[in-house]
Short mmCIF file of C-alpha atoms in Angstrom, two decimals:
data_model
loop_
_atom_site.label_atom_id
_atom_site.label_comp_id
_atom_site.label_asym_id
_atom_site.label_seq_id
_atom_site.Cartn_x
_atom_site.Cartn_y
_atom_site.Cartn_z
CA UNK A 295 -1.06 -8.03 -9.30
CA UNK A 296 -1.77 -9.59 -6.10
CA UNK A 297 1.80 -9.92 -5.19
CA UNK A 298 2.39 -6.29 -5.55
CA UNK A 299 -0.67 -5.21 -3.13
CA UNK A 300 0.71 -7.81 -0.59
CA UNK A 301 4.27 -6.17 -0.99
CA UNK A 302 2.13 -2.43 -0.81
CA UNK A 303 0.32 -4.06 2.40
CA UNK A 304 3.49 -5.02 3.87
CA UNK A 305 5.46 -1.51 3.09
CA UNK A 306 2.74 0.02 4.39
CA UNK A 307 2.69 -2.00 7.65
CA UNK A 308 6.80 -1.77 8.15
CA UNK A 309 6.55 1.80 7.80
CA UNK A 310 3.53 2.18 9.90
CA UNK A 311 5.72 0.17 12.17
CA UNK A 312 8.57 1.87 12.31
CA UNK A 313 7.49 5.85 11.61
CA UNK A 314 3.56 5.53 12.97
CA UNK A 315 2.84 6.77 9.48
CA UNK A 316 -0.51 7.29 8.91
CA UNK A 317 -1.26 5.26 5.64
CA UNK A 318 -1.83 2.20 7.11
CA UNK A 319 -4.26 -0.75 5.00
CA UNK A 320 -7.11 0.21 7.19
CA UNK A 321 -7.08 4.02 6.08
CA UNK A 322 -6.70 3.12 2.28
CA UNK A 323 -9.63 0.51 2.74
CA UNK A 324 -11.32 3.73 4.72
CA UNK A 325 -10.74 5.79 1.68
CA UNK A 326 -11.85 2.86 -0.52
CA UNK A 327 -15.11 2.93 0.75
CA UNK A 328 -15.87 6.09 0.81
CA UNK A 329 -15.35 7.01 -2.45
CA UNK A 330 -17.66 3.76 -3.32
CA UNK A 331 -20.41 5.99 -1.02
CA UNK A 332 -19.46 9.26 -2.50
CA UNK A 333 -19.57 7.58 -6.27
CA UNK A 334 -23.22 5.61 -5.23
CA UNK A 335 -24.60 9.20 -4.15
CA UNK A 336 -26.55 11.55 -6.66
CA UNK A 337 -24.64 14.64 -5.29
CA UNK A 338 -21.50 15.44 -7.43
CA UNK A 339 -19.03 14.22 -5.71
CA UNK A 340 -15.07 16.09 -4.68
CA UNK A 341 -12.26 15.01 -3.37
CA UNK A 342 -11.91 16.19 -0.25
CA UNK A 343 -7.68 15.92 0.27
CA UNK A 344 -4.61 14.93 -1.19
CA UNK A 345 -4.95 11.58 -0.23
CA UNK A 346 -8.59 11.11 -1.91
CA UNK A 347 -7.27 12.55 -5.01
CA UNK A 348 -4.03 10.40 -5.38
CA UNK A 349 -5.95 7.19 -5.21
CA UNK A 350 -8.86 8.29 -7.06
CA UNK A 351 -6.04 9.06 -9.54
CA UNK A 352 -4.69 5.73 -9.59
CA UNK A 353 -8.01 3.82 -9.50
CA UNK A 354 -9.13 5.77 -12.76
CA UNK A 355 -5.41 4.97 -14.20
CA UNK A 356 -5.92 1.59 -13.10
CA UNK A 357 -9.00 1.30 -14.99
CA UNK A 358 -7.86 3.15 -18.15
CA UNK A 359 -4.79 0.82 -18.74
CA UNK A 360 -7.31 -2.28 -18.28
CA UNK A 361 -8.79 -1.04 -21.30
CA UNK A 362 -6.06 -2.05 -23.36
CA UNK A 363 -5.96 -5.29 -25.62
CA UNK A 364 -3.06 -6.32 -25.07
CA UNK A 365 -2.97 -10.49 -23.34
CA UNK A 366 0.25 -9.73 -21.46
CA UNK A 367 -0.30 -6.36 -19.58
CA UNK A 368 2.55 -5.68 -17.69
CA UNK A 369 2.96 -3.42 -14.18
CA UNK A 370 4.70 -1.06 -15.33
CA UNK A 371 2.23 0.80 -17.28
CA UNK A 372 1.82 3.01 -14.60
CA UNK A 373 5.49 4.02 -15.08
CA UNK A 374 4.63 7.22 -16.84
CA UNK A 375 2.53 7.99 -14.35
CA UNK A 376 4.40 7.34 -11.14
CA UNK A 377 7.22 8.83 -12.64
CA UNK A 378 5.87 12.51 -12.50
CA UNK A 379 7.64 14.95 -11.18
CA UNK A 380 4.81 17.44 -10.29
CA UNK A 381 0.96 17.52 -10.54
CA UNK A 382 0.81 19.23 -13.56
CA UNK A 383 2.77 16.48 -15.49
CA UNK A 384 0.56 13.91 -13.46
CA UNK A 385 -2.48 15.47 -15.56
CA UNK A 386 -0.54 15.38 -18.62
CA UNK A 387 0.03 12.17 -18.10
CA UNK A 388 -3.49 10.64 -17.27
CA UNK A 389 -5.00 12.70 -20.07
CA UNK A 390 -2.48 10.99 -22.49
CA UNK A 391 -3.70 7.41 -20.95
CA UNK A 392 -7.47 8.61 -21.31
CA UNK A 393 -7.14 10.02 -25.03
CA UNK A 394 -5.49 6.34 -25.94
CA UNK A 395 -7.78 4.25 -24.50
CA UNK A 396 -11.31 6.41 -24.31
CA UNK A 397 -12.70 4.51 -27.41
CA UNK A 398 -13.42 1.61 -25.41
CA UNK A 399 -15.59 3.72 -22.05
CA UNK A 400 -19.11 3.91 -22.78
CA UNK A 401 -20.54 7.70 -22.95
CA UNK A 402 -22.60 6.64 -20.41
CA UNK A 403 -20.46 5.45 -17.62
CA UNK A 404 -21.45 7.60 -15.03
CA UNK A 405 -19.25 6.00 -12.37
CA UNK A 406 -16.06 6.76 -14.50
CA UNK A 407 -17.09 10.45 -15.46
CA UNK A 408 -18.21 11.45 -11.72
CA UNK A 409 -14.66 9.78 -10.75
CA UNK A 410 -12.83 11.86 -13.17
CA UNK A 411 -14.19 14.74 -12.55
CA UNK A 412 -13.20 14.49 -8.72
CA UNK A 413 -9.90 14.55 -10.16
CA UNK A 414 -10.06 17.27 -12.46
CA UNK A 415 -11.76 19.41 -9.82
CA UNK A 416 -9.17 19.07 -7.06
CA UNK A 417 -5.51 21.42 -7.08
CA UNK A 418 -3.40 18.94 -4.43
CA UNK A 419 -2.55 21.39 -1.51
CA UNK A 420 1.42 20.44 -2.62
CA UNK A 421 2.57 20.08 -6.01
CA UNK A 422 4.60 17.03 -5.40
CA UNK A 423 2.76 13.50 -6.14
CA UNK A 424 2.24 11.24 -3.76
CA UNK A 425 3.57 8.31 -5.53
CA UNK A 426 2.02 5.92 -2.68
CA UNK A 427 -1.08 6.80 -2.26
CA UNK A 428 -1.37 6.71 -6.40
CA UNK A 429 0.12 3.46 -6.19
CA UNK A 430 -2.66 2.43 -3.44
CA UNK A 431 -5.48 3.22 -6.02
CA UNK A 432 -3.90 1.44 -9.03
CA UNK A 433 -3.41 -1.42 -6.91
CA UNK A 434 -6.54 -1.75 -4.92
CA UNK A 435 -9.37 -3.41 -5.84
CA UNK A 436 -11.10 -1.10 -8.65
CA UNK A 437 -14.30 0.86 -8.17
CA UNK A 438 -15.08 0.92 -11.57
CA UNK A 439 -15.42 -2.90 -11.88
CA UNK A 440 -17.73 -3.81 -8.71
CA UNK A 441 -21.05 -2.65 -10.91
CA UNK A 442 -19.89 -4.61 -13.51
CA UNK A 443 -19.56 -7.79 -11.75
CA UNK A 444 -22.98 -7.05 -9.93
CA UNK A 445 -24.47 -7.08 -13.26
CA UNK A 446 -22.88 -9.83 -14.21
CA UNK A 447 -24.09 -12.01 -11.29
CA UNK A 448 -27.51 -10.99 -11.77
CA UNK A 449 -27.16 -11.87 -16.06
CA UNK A 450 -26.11 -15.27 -14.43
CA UNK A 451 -29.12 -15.52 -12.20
CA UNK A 452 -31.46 -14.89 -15.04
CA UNK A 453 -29.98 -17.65 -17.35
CA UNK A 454 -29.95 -19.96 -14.41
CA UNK A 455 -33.68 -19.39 -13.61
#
């Protein structure tokens, strides 16, 4: 997975390059974080544009297809996903991912269920998916794991004391 967000990094750069398009690394990694503030908030948080929603999409698909069992998970998972044609199918879609692999998300999760319903909430201002910017949040680091491994260092703190 870390070869395909250096090959996303350099697309992104090259076109950035050559077009001045304006989803370079430093505005996903903008985006990133503030969806970690939005998320760490008590207010309920919404996506506040396209962008925000297609890779709080992918970040929540990202996280639903790591719930599978499977030892050799393979990239293209998403493939259903990316493959969308319009928004509409894109919900299809993730719903489909969610109802197969919802057994194993706690009923508590409250990161995952303010995430989702930032997605649920928001109508894109076009139909058509924005297949990078999807691709950006199922290949960046994931939200959804950095309280896990918080609690994890602080498990291993207490057994090392």
């Amino acid at each position: 997975i870390n070869t395909a967000i250096d090959q996303f990094n350099l697309r992104a750069a090259i076109i950035n390059y050559l077009k001045g398009d304006r989803k370079t690394v430093n505005n996903v990694r903008d985006l990133y974080e503030k969806i970690i503030l939005k998320l760490d908030n008590e207010e309920v948080p919404v996506c506040e544009s396209d962008d925000e929603y297609y890779f709080t999409l992918g970040q929540i698909v990202s996280y639903l297809l790591s719930q599978s069992n499977s030892s050799k998970r393979k990239m293209s998972e998403i493939n259903s996903v990316i493959g969308c044609v319009n928004n509409d199918f894109l919900q299809n879609s993730v719903m489909a991912i969610f109802k197969k692999y919802n057994h194993a998300i706690y009923a508590n999760n409250k990161v995952f269920k303010k995430m989702y319903s930032m997605i649920i909430a928001y109508n894109p201002s076009s139909n058509k998916v924005d297949r990078e910017m999807l691709c950006a949040g199922y290949l960046f680091s994931n939200i959804l794991f950095i309280k896990k491994e918080v609690e994890v260092k602080n498990e291993e703190d207490v057994i090392n004391e």
